[in-house]
mmCIF file of C-alpha atoms in Angstrom:
data_model
loop_
_atom_site.group_PDB
_atom_site.id
_atom_site.type_symbol
_atom_site.label_atom_id
_atom_site.label_comp_id
_atom_site.label_asym_id
_atom_site.label_seq_id
_atom_site.Cartn_x
_atom_site.Cartn_y
_atom_site.Cartn_z
ATOM 1 C CA MET S 1 14.576 4.476 -3.661
ATOM 2 C CA ASN S 2 18.445 4.972 -2.626
ATOM 3 C CA TRP S 3 18.274 8.832 -2.047
ATOM 4 C CA LYS S 4 18.010 10.315 1.328
ATOM 5 C CA MET S 5 15.211 13.326 1.933
ATOM 6 C CA SER S 6 16.932 16.350 3.668
ATOM 7 C CA ARG S 7 18.099 16.880 7.163
ATOM 8 C CA VAL S 8 14.988 18.366 8.420
ATOM 9 C CA VAL S 9 12.573 15.616 7.122
ATOM 10 C CA ARG S 10 15.004 12.819 8.507
ATOM 11 C CA THR S 11 14.965 14.547 12.001
ATOM 12 C CA VAL S 12 11.089 14.959 11.786
ATOM 13 C CA ALA S 13 11.017 11.132 11.150
ATOM 14 C CA ASP S 14 13.157 10.389 13.938
ATOM 15 C CA VAL S 15 11.271 12.184 16.422
ATOM 16 C CA MET S 16 7.925 10.941 15.326
ATOM 17 C CA VAL S 17 8.525 7.159 14.760
ATOM 18 C CA VAL S 18 8.283 6.618 18.455
ATOM 19 C CA PRO S 19 5.145 8.449 19.233
ATOM 20 C CA ILE S 20 3.555 6.632 16.366
ATOM 21 C CA ILE S 21 4.747 3.281 17.431
ATOM 22 C CA ILE S 22 3.411 3.905 21.084
ATOM 23 C CA PHE S 23 0.076 5.121 19.559
ATOM 24 C CA GLY S 24 -0.087 1.773 17.454
ATOM 25 C CA VAL S 25 0.591 -0.631 20.552
ATOM 26 C CA TYR S 26 -1.897 1.443 22.775
ATOM 27 C CA LEU S 27 -4.383 0.703 20.099
ATOM 28 C CA ILE S 28 -3.535 -3.068 20.018
ATOM 29 C CA ILE S 29 -3.633 -3.697 23.794
ATOM 30 C CA HIS S 30 -6.602 -1.612 24.407
ATOM 31 C CA GLY S 31 -8.531 -3.249 21.442
ATOM 32 C CA HIS S 32 -11.227 -4.853 23.811
ATOM 33 C CA LEU S 33 -12.103 -1.895 25.399
ATOM 34 C CA THR S 34 -12.131 1.182 23.105
ATOM 35 C CA PRO S 35 -12.517 1.559 19.221
ATOM 36 C CA GLY S 36 -9.150 0.001 17.787
ATOM 37 C CA GLY S 37 -8.062 -3.716 17.639
ATOM 38 C CA GLY S 38 -5.220 -5.692 15.874
ATOM 39 C CA PHE S 39 -5.869 -4.533 12.286
ATOM 40 C CA GLN S 40 -6.069 -0.678 12.901
ATOM 41 C CA GLY S 41 -2.953 -0.910 15.519
ATOM 42 C CA GLY S 42 -1.177 -2.883 13.063
ATOM 43 C CA ALA S 43 -1.821 -0.389 10.162
ATOM 44 C CA VAL S 44 -0.677 2.438 12.590
ATOM 45 C CA ILE S 45 2.630 0.700 13.142
ATOM 46 C CA ALA S 46 3.126 0.199 9.659
ATOM 47 C CA SER S 47 2.668 3.800 8.678
ATOM 48 C CA SER S 48 5.548 4.390 10.891
ATOM 49 C CA THR S 49 7.409 2.075 8.386
ATOM 50 C CA ALA S 50 6.074 4.223 5.731
ATOM 51 C CA LEU S 51 7.576 7.284 7.225
ATOM 52 C CA LEU S 52 10.906 5.846 7.488
ATOM 53 C CA ILE S 53 10.877 4.354 4.143
ATOM 54 C CA ILE S 54 9.965 8.133 2.893
ATOM 55 C CA ALA S 55 12.712 9.719 5.064
ATOM 56 C CA TYR S 56 15.708 7.148 4.502
ATOM 57 C CA GLY S 57 15.046 5.151 1.247
ATOM 58 C CA SER S 58 14.694 1.302 1.421
ATOM 59 C CA PHE S 59 17.976 0.755 2.998
ATOM 60 C CA GLY S 60 19.072 -2.519 4.592
ATOM 61 C CA LYS S 61 17.937 -6.138 4.249
ATOM 62 C CA HIS S 62 14.653 -6.651 6.433
ATOM 63 C CA LYS S 63 12.660 -9.047 4.346
ATOM 64 C CA ASP S 64 13.479 -12.382 6.053
ATOM 65 C CA SER S 65 12.902 -10.521 9.666
ATOM 66 C CA LEU S 66 9.751 -9.183 8.789
ATOM 67 C CA SER S 67 8.471 -12.210 7.054
ATOM 68 C CA SER S 68 9.274 -14.375 10.027
ATOM 69 C CA LEU S 69 7.756 -11.808 12.324
ATOM 70 C CA GLU S 70 4.370 -12.100 10.095
ATOM 71 C CA SER S 71 4.683 -15.966 10.034
ATOM 72 C CA THR S 72 5.037 -16.024 13.926
ATOM 73 C CA GLY S 73 1.906 -13.864 14.322
ATOM 74 C CA LEU S 74 -0.197 -16.054 12.088
ATOM 75 C CA THR S 75 0.947 -19.342 13.743
ATOM 76 C CA LEU S 76 0.372 -18.190 17.172
ATOM 77 C CA PHE S 77 -3.023 -17.096 16.356
ATOM 78 C CA ILE S 78 -3.972 -20.464 15.014
ATOM 79 C CA LEU S 79 -2.367 -21.990 17.629
ATOM 80 C CA LEU S 80 -4.542 -19.901 20.315
ATOM 81 C CA ALA S 81 -7.570 -20.508 18.311
ATOM 82 C CA PHE S 82 -6.982 -24.473 18.480
ATOM 83 C CA LEU S 83 -6.056 -24.517 22.195
ATOM 84 C CA GLY S 84 -9.914 -24.015 22.875
ATOM 85 C CA ILE S 85 -10.711 -27.342 20.640
ATOM 86 C CA GLY S 86 -12.045 -29.270 23.792
ATOM 87 C CA TYR S 87 -15.433 -27.070 23.261
ATOM 88 C CA THR S 88 -15.037 -25.641 19.675
ATOM 89 C CA VAL S 89 -12.350 -23.931 18.022
ATOM 90 C CA PHE S 90 -12.335 -20.260 18.932
ATOM 91 C CA TYR S 91 -13.585 -20.921 22.097
ATOM 92 C CA ASN S 92 -12.904 -18.249 24.865
ATOM 93 C CA PHE S 93 -11.162 -20.808 27.645
ATOM 94 C CA LEU S 94 -9.569 -17.871 29.328
ATOM 95 C CA ALA S 95 -12.235 -15.483 30.152
ATOM 96 C CA SER S 96 -13.228 -15.131 33.942
ATOM 97 C CA GLY S 97 -11.162 -17.211 35.720
ATOM 98 C CA GLY S 98 -7.972 -17.647 33.668
ATOM 99 C CA ALA S 99 -4.864 -16.500 34.937
ATOM 100 C CA VAL S 100 -4.136 -13.996 31.757
ATOM 101 C CA PHE S 101 -6.540 -11.296 31.213
ATOM 102 C CA GLY S 102 -9.144 -13.199 33.383
ATOM 103 C CA GLY S 103 -11.107 -10.607 35.064
ATOM 104 C CA SER S 104 -14.882 -10.390 34.597
ATOM 105 C CA VAL S 105 -16.931 -7.074 33.860
ATOM 106 C CA HIS S 106 -20.290 -6.212 34.881
ATOM 107 C CA TYR S 107 -23.423 -6.389 32.598
ATOM 108 C CA GLY S 108 -24.006 -2.738 31.275
ATOM 109 C CA ILE S 109 -22.118 0.380 30.981
ATOM 110 C CA ASN S 110 -18.976 0.318 32.916
ATOM 111 C CA PRO S 111 -15.432 2.185 32.964
ATOM 112 C CA GLY S 112 -13.739 -0.785 31.731
ATOM 113 C CA ARG S 113 -10.792 -2.845 33.138
ATOM 114 C CA LEU S 114 -7.612 -3.794 30.919
ATOM 115 C CA ASP S 115 -7.537 -7.309 32.792
ATOM 116 C CA SER S 116 -10.609 -8.710 31.103
ATOM 117 C CA GLY S 117 -11.384 -10.396 27.920
ATOM 118 C CA GLY S 118 -9.657 -13.969 27.956
ATOM 119 C CA THR S 119 -8.164 -14.715 24.831
ATOM 120 C CA VAL S 120 -9.418 -11.619 22.898
ATOM 121 C CA PRO S 121 -6.722 -9.467 24.196
ATOM 122 C CA LEU S 122 -4.201 -11.925 23.164
ATOM 123 C CA MET S 123 -5.621 -12.489 19.772
ATOM 124 C CA ASN S 124 -5.401 -8.838 19.124
ATOM 125 C CA ILE S 125 -1.957 -8.833 20.052
ATOM 126 C CA MET S 126 -1.040 -11.560 17.597
ATOM 127 C CA VAL S 127 -3.031 -10.218 14.717
ATOM 128 C CA GLY S 128 -1.459 -6.897 15.444
ATOM 129 C CA LEU S 129 1.817 -8.287 14.872
ATOM 130 C CA GLU S 130 0.792 -10.139 11.707
ATOM 131 C CA VAL S 131 -0.787 -7.070 10.090
ATOM 132 C CA ALA S 132 1.886 -4.823 11.123
ATOM 133 C CA ALA S 133 4.644 -6.984 9.604
ATOM 134 C CA ALA S 134 2.774 -7.834 6.827
ATOM 135 C CA LEU S 135 1.809 -4.284 5.591
ATOM 136 C CA SER S 136 5.539 -3.281 6.425
ATOM 137 C CA LEU S 137 6.695 -5.847 4.169
ATOM 138 C CA ILE S 138 4.421 -5.054 1.488
ATOM 139 C CA LEU S 139 5.779 -1.090 1.709
ATOM 140 C CA TRP S 140 9.267 -2.249 1.798
ATOM 141 C CA MET S 141 8.945 -4.701 -1.080
ATOM 142 C CA MET S 142 7.339 -2.033 -3.230
ATOM 143 C CA ALA S 143 9.851 0.663 -2.408
ATOM 144 C CA LYS S 144 12.762 -1.992 -3.537
ATOM 145 C CA GLY S 145 10.893 -2.827 -6.630
ATOM 146 C CA SER S 146 10.762 0.803 -7.675
ATOM 147 C CA ASP S 147 14.568 1.154 -6.710
ATOM 148 C CA SER S 148 15.231 -1.714 -9.229
ATOM 149 C CA MET S 149 12.904 -0.404 -12.096
ATOM 150 C CA ASP S 150 14.560 2.902 -11.999
ATOM 151 C CA VAL S 151 18.063 1.102 -12.702
ATOM 152 C CA GLU S 152 16.430 -0.667 -15.240
ATOM 153 C CA GLU S 153 14.924 2.280 -16.931
ATOM 154 C CA VAL S 154 18.361 4.053 -16.682
ATOM 155 C CA LYS S 155 20.457 1.167 -18.376
ATOM 156 C CA GLY S 156 18.128 0.138 -21.030
ATOM 157 C CA MET G 1 -43.884 6.052 1.591
ATOM 158 C CA ASN G 2 -42.563 6.987 -1.999
ATOM 159 C CA THR G 3 -40.648 3.853 -3.588
ATOM 160 C CA TRP G 4 -38.677 6.249 -5.972
ATOM 161 C CA PHE G 5 -37.125 8.370 -2.894
ATOM 162 C CA ILE G 6 -33.392 7.071 -2.367
ATOM 163 C CA HIS G 7 -32.312 7.770 1.123
ATOM 164 C CA LEU G 8 -28.808 9.762 1.093
ATOM 165 C CA PRO G 9 -26.448 7.189 2.155
ATOM 166 C CA PHE G 10 -27.884 5.001 -0.205
ATOM 167 C CA LEU G 11 -27.405 7.398 -2.969
ATOM 168 C CA VAL G 12 -23.607 8.083 -1.839
ATOM 169 C CA VAL G 13 -23.044 4.424 -2.230
ATOM 170 C CA GLY G 14 -24.768 4.168 -5.505
ATOM 171 C CA ILE G 15 -22.696 7.129 -6.660
ATOM 172 C CA LEU G 16 -19.233 5.661 -5.537
ATOM 173 C CA ILE G 17 -20.089 2.365 -7.292
ATOM 174 C CA ALA G 18 -20.844 4.199 -10.457
ATOM 175 C CA ILE G 19 -18.107 6.508 -10.605
ATOM 176 C CA GLY G 20 -15.668 3.049 -10.083
ATOM 177 C CA LEU G 21 -17.135 1.111 -12.770
ATOM 178 C CA TYR G 22 -16.968 4.017 -14.976
ATOM 179 C CA THR G 23 -13.233 4.428 -14.166
ATOM 180 C CA VAL G 24 -13.015 0.588 -14.487
ATOM 181 C CA LEU G 25 -14.805 0.547 -17.969
ATOM 182 C CA PHE G 26 -13.332 3.615 -19.665
ATOM 183 C CA LYS G 27 -10.005 4.703 -18.663
ATOM 184 C CA ASN G 28 -6.927 3.280 -20.347
ATOM 185 C CA ASN G 29 -4.466 3.567 -17.635
ATOM 186 C CA LEU G 30 -3.821 0.277 -15.302
ATOM 187 C CA ILE G 31 -3.479 2.271 -12.261
ATOM 188 C CA LYS G 32 -6.894 4.238 -12.629
ATOM 189 C CA MET G 33 -8.587 1.165 -13.093
ATOM 190 C CA ILE G 34 -7.173 0.042 -9.670
ATOM 191 C CA MET G 35 -8.506 3.108 -8.318
ATOM 192 C CA GLY G 36 -11.549 2.556 -9.714
ATOM 193 C CA ILE G 37 -11.560 -0.970 -7.861
ATOM 194 C CA ALA G 38 -10.873 0.646 -4.860
ATOM 195 C CA LEU G 39 -13.857 3.048 -5.203
ATOM 196 C CA ILE G 40 -16.191 0.011 -5.611
ATOM 197 C CA GLN G 41 -14.682 -1.629 -2.723
ATOM 198 C CA ASN G 42 -15.096 1.430 -0.371
ATOM 199 C CA GLY G 43 -18.747 1.777 -1.844
ATOM 200 C CA VAL G 44 -19.785 -1.801 -0.699
ATOM 201 C CA ASN G 45 -18.126 -1.194 2.571
ATOM 202 C CA LEU G 46 -20.286 2.069 2.874
ATOM 203 C CA PHE G 47 -23.154 0.170 1.939
ATOM 204 C CA LEU G 48 -22.785 -2.530 4.488
ATOM 205 C CA ILE G 49 -22.001 0.265 7.176
ATOM 206 C CA SER G 50 -25.016 2.349 6.363
ATOM 207 C CA LEU G 51 -27.217 -1.124 6.594
ATOM 208 C CA ALA G 52 -25.941 -1.495 10.188
ATOM 209 C CA TYR G 53 -27.302 1.791 11.280
ATOM 210 C CA ARG G 54 -30.257 2.247 13.857
ATOM 211 C CA LYS G 55 -31.606 5.477 14.304
ATOM 212 C CA ASP G 56 -30.133 7.266 17.560
ATOM 213 C CA GLY G 57 -27.875 4.267 18.364
ATOM 214 C CA VAL G 58 -24.448 4.825 19.405
ATOM 215 C CA ALA G 59 -21.138 2.933 18.722
ATOM 216 C CA PRO G 60 -21.386 -0.917 19.959
ATOM 217 C CA ILE G 61 -18.771 -0.581 22.885
ATOM 218 C CA TRP G 62 -19.587 -0.655 26.275
ATOM 219 C CA THR G 63 -16.908 1.368 28.082
ATOM 220 C CA SER G 64 -18.101 4.604 29.152
ATOM 221 C CA ALA G 65 -21.131 4.377 26.559
ATOM 222 C CA PRO G 66 -23.597 7.577 26.619
ATOM 223 C CA ASP G 67 -26.737 5.126 25.891
ATOM 224 C CA GLU G 68 -27.687 1.415 25.883
ATOM 225 C CA PHE G 69 -28.888 1.483 22.492
ATOM 226 C CA MET G 70 -26.481 0.733 20.249
ATOM 227 C CA VAL G 71 -26.142 0.119 16.212
ATOM 228 C CA MET G 72 -25.855 -3.560 14.688
ATOM 229 C CA PRO G 73 -21.952 -4.716 15.530
ATOM 230 C CA THR G 74 -22.028 -7.629 13.048
ATOM 231 C CA PRO G 75 -21.724 -5.570 9.639
ATOM 232 C CA HIS G 76 -18.957 -3.519 11.574
ATOM 233 C CA ALA G 77 -16.918 -6.582 11.985
ATOM 234 C CA LEU G 78 -17.387 -7.963 8.449
ATOM 235 C CA THR G 79 -16.518 -4.563 6.959
ATOM 236 C CA LEU G 80 -13.409 -4.468 9.035
ATOM 237 C CA THR G 81 -12.158 -7.985 7.598
ATOM 238 C CA SER G 82 -13.482 -6.491 4.152
ATOM 239 C CA ILE G 83 -11.020 -3.478 4.529
ATOM 240 C CA VAL G 84 -7.945 -5.636 5.112
ATOM 241 C CA ILE G 85 -8.454 -7.717 2.284
ATOM 242 C CA GLY G 86 -9.272 -5.035 -0.191
ATOM 243 C CA LEU G 87 -5.900 -3.411 1.084
ATOM 244 C CA ALA G 88 -3.912 -6.604 0.528
ATOM 245 C CA THR G 89 -5.441 -7.339 -3.168
ATOM 246 C CA THR G 90 -4.660 -3.755 -4.047
ATOM 247 C CA ALA G 91 -1.123 -4.018 -2.938
ATOM 248 C CA LEU G 92 -1.098 -7.219 -4.865
ATOM 249 C CA LEU G 93 -2.843 -5.403 -8.244
ATOM 250 C CA LEU G 94 -0.101 -2.611 -8.021
ATOM 251 C CA SER G 95 2.675 -5.014 -7.774
ATOM 252 C CA PHE G 96 1.528 -6.629 -10.913
ATOM 253 C CA VAL G 97 1.660 -3.295 -12.530
ATOM 254 C CA MET G 98 5.162 -2.686 -11.382
ATOM 255 C CA MET G 99 5.668 -5.940 -13.391
ATOM 256 C CA ILE G 100 3.996 -4.768 -16.356
ATOM 257 C CA LYS G 101 5.636 -1.331 -16.453
ATOM 258 C CA LYS G 102 8.964 -3.527 -16.374
ATOM 259 C CA HIS G 103 8.243 -5.891 -19.186
ATOM 260 C CA TYR G 104 6.381 -3.804 -21.536
ATOM 261 C CA GLY G 105 7.324 -0.373 -20.712
ATOM 262 C CA THR G 106 3.853 1.189 -20.633
ATOM 263 C CA ILE G 107 0.855 1.056 -18.129
ATOM 264 C CA GLU G 108 -1.523 1.912 -20.854
ATOM 265 C CA ALA G 109 -3.673 -0.963 -21.475
ATOM 266 C CA ASP G 110 -4.198 -0.758 -25.203
ATOM 267 C CA LYS G 111 -0.675 -0.542 -25.775
ATOM 268 C CA VAL G 112 0.219 -3.452 -23.376
ATOM 269 C CA ARG G 113 -2.155 -5.607 -25.573
ATOM 270 C CA ARG G 114 -0.225 -4.390 -28.538
ATOM 271 C CA CYS G 115 3.040 -5.248 -27.269
ATOM 272 C CA ARG G 116 2.028 -8.835 -26.281
ATOM 273 C CA GLU G 117 0.857 -9.990 -30.162
ATOM 274 C CA MET M 1 -17.633 -0.324 -30.788
ATOM 275 C CA ARG M 2 -16.124 -1.688 -27.812
ATOM 276 C CA ARG M 3 -16.504 1.649 -25.983
ATOM 277 C CA SER M 4 -20.457 1.846 -27.325
ATOM 278 C CA VAL M 5 -21.069 -1.647 -25.714
ATOM 279 C CA ALA M 6 -19.187 -0.713 -22.686
ATOM 280 C CA ALA M 7 -21.128 2.554 -22.460
ATOM 281 C CA LEU M 8 -24.415 0.336 -22.682
ATOM 282 C CA ALA M 9 -23.146 -2.091 -19.717
ATOM 283 C CA PHE M 10 -22.511 0.952 -17.953
ATOM 284 C CA ILE M 11 -25.919 2.426 -18.313
ATOM 285 C CA ILE M 12 -27.565 -0.828 -17.809
ATOM 286 C CA ILE M 13 -25.817 -1.719 -14.355
ATOM 287 C CA PHE M 14 -26.242 1.815 -13.197
ATOM 288 C CA ALA M 15 -30.065 1.745 -13.700
ATOM 289 C CA PHE M 16 -30.184 -1.322 -11.884
ATOM 290 C CA LEU M 17 -28.142 -0.209 -8.983
ATOM 291 C CA ILE M 18 -30.159 2.977 -8.652
ATOM 292 C CA LEU M 19 -33.671 1.081 -8.929
ATOM 293 C CA GLY M 20 -32.198 -1.562 -6.264
ATOM 294 C CA MET M 21 -31.476 1.511 -3.844
ATOM 295 C CA SER M 22 -34.652 2.992 -4.496
ATOM 296 C CA GLN M 23 -36.273 -0.308 -3.337
ATOM 297 C CA LEU M 24 -34.241 -0.606 -0.276
ATOM 298 C CA ARG M 25 -36.052 -0.394 3.284
ATOM 299 C CA PRO M 26 -35.502 3.470 5.110
ATOM 300 C CA PHE M 27 -32.224 4.545 6.489
ATOM 301 C CA GLY M 28 -31.812 3.464 10.010
ATOM 302 C CA GLU M 29 -34.852 1.376 10.550
ATOM 303 C CA PRO M 30 -33.512 -2.517 10.523
ATOM 304 C CA GLU M 31 -36.344 -5.163 11.015
ATOM 305 C CA ASN M 32 -34.468 -8.199 11.653
ATOM 306 C CA THR M 33 -31.746 -7.558 14.496
ATOM 307 C CA GLU M 34 -32.185 -10.528 16.913
ATOM 308 C CA MET M 35 -28.898 -11.787 15.960
ATOM 309 C CA ASP M 36 -27.112 -8.345 16.889
ATOM 310 C CA ASP M 37 -29.232 -7.914 19.966
ATOM 311 C CA TYR M 38 -28.242 -11.245 20.820
ATOM 312 C CA PHE M 39 -24.380 -10.290 20.707
ATOM 313 C CA LEU M 40 -25.002 -6.871 22.339
ATOM 314 C CA TYR M 41 -27.800 -7.683 25.149
ATOM 315 C CA ASP M 42 -27.825 -11.188 26.028
ATOM 316 C CA ARG M 43 -27.190 -11.711 29.852
ATOM 317 C CA ASP M 44 -26.005 -15.287 29.579
ATOM 318 C CA GLU M 45 -24.369 -16.043 25.954
ATOM 319 C CA GLY M 46 -23.618 -12.171 25.099
ATOM 320 C CA SER M 47 -19.975 -10.438 24.437
ATOM 321 C CA GLN M 48 -20.087 -9.128 27.982
ATOM 322 C CA ALA M 49 -21.405 -12.311 29.813
ATOM 323 C CA HIS M 50 -19.521 -15.072 27.702
ATOM 324 C CA ASN M 51 -16.290 -13.259 26.646
ATOM 325 C CA GLN M 52 -16.202 -10.443 29.451
ATOM 326 C CA VAL M 53 -15.319 -7.968 26.724
ATOM 327 C CA ASN M 54 -16.617 -4.556 26.215
ATOM 328 C CA ASN M 55 -16.013 -3.908 22.495
ATOM 329 C CA VAL M 56 -18.681 -5.994 20.671
ATOM 330 C CA VAL M 57 -17.083 -5.738 17.560
ATOM 331 C CA THR M 58 -13.934 -7.309 18.884
ATOM 332 C CA ALA M 59 -15.590 -9.862 20.555
ATOM 333 C CA ILE M 60 -17.513 -10.851 17.129
ATOM 334 C CA LEU M 61 -14.124 -10.701 15.142
ATOM 335 C CA PHE M 62 -12.271 -13.140 17.444
ATOM 336 C CA ASP M 63 -14.908 -15.254 19.159
ATOM 337 C CA TYR M 64 -18.028 -15.524 17.460
ATOM 338 C CA ARG M 65 -16.810 -15.070 13.981
ATOM 339 C CA GLY M 66 -13.101 -16.283 14.589
ATOM 340 C CA LEU M 67 -12.949 -18.690 11.365
ATOM 341 C CA ASP M 68 -13.581 -15.450 9.288
ATOM 342 C CA THR M 69 -10.843 -13.669 10.771
ATOM 343 C CA LEU M 70 -8.741 -16.872 10.120
ATOM 344 C CA GLY M 71 -9.423 -16.715 6.526
ATOM 345 C CA GLU M 72 -8.743 -13.026 6.404
ATOM 346 C CA ALA M 73 -5.310 -13.442 7.840
ATOM 347 C CA THR M 74 -4.916 -16.354 5.340
ATOM 348 C CA VAL M 75 -5.759 -14.048 2.661
ATOM 349 C CA LEU M 76 -3.516 -11.054 3.796
ATOM 350 C CA PHE M 77 -0.527 -13.616 4.299
ATOM 351 C CA SER M 78 -1.074 -14.975 0.545
ATOM 352 C CA ALA M 79 -1.284 -11.611 -0.957
ATOM 353 C CA VAL M 80 1.978 -10.645 0.926
ATOM 354 C CA SER M 81 3.469 -14.160 -0.437
ATOM 355 C CA GLY M 82 2.421 -12.876 -3.751
ATOM 356 C CA VAL M 83 3.894 -9.520 -3.699
ATOM 357 C CA VAL M 84 7.231 -10.710 -2.470
ATOM 358 C CA ALA M 85 7.325 -13.398 -5.106
ATOM 359 C CA VAL M 86 6.528 -10.860 -7.980
ATOM 360 C CA LEU M 87 9.027 -8.312 -7.057
ATOM 361 C CA ARG M 88 11.726 -10.814 -6.172
ATOM 362 C CA LYS M 89 11.072 -12.014 -9.447
ATOM 363 C CA VAL M 90 11.884 -8.720 -10.911
ATOM 364 C CA LYS M 91 15.170 -8.557 -9.296
ATOM 365 C CA ARG M 92 16.445 -11.900 -10.450
ATOM 366 C CA SER M 93 15.425 -11.420 -14.042
ATOM 367 C CA GLN M 94 17.183 -8.064 -14.237
ATOM 368 C CA LYS M 95 20.311 -9.685 -12.787
ATOM 369 C CA GLU M 96 20.261 -12.377 -15.546
ATOM 370 C CA VAL M 97 20.000 -9.607 -18.388
ATOM 371 C CA HIS M 98 22.833 -7.309 -16.802
ATOM 372 C CA GLY M 99 25.312 -9.794 -16.130
#
């Protein structure tokens, strides 16, 4: 995809990319309170990448940066899982008392509190980073691959 | 209870899986076969979700919940995992189809088989 | 010949599918729900008491069944590695052919 779409499509894409990314980040960081989480928010952020690829074509070289983001997310997720190894793997050692996300909620129906959950919001952020980078990398590599396939068809 | 009576969500699951299976078995286009595999995946996901439902239950989230009686949360979590895995494998299959299109020049299954011999 | 065998297999699988679906329990009335009630309502080890998390699905994903999520992330990572490897190979062979 080396072509660009028209100016209307490019302008609408420029305007819409930022709200889409903000909505994805909102879904990720409120994943322990409302419907949503790392997977859904990451998929929403990757949809903004799809919008950019449709509007502008697969420009630039982003493969190394995206794959390093993905590896960073996965590595931090595994590290956070193994930090609770004193009890079990995936032990929630930050819940109700830790410094980060250490608040507590009452049993039953409550209005919700962002400062609660222990390691669960942190793992949501890591998985959201990994899924967003992975799906963006898949979309970008497939756009690049279709580009080289068009060249092959014209020449051969 | 009539044993031959099929409840509606299970019937929808059966129809989805049957359409996917028909597409995989009888279509020649590789992209249509991948569509069939995706239909089977969606049928299985819908089956897990419909097994999780309890009558008059609300979504299993306590934040400002309208009621304390909730549906079962474990199949929802496993279905979330299954959806992402299905997405990844579909992307891998589509990139394989792109490779086949580049090397053989076609994505019809029988023509690819003829080209290889 | 091939298509008739496929049609026979399709009819048999579809018949077993409908037969199995007709013998299930009624929709919306599960029988064994002890594990899910433990995750939802337990006052000592449930998702609100143990993890301080309101969203029970997220609590199951990242705490009770975290190893499943780890395996899922690994599957996603290896699928992305496969996509990158396959499409890189396309570009390299094209370079070898054309110059």
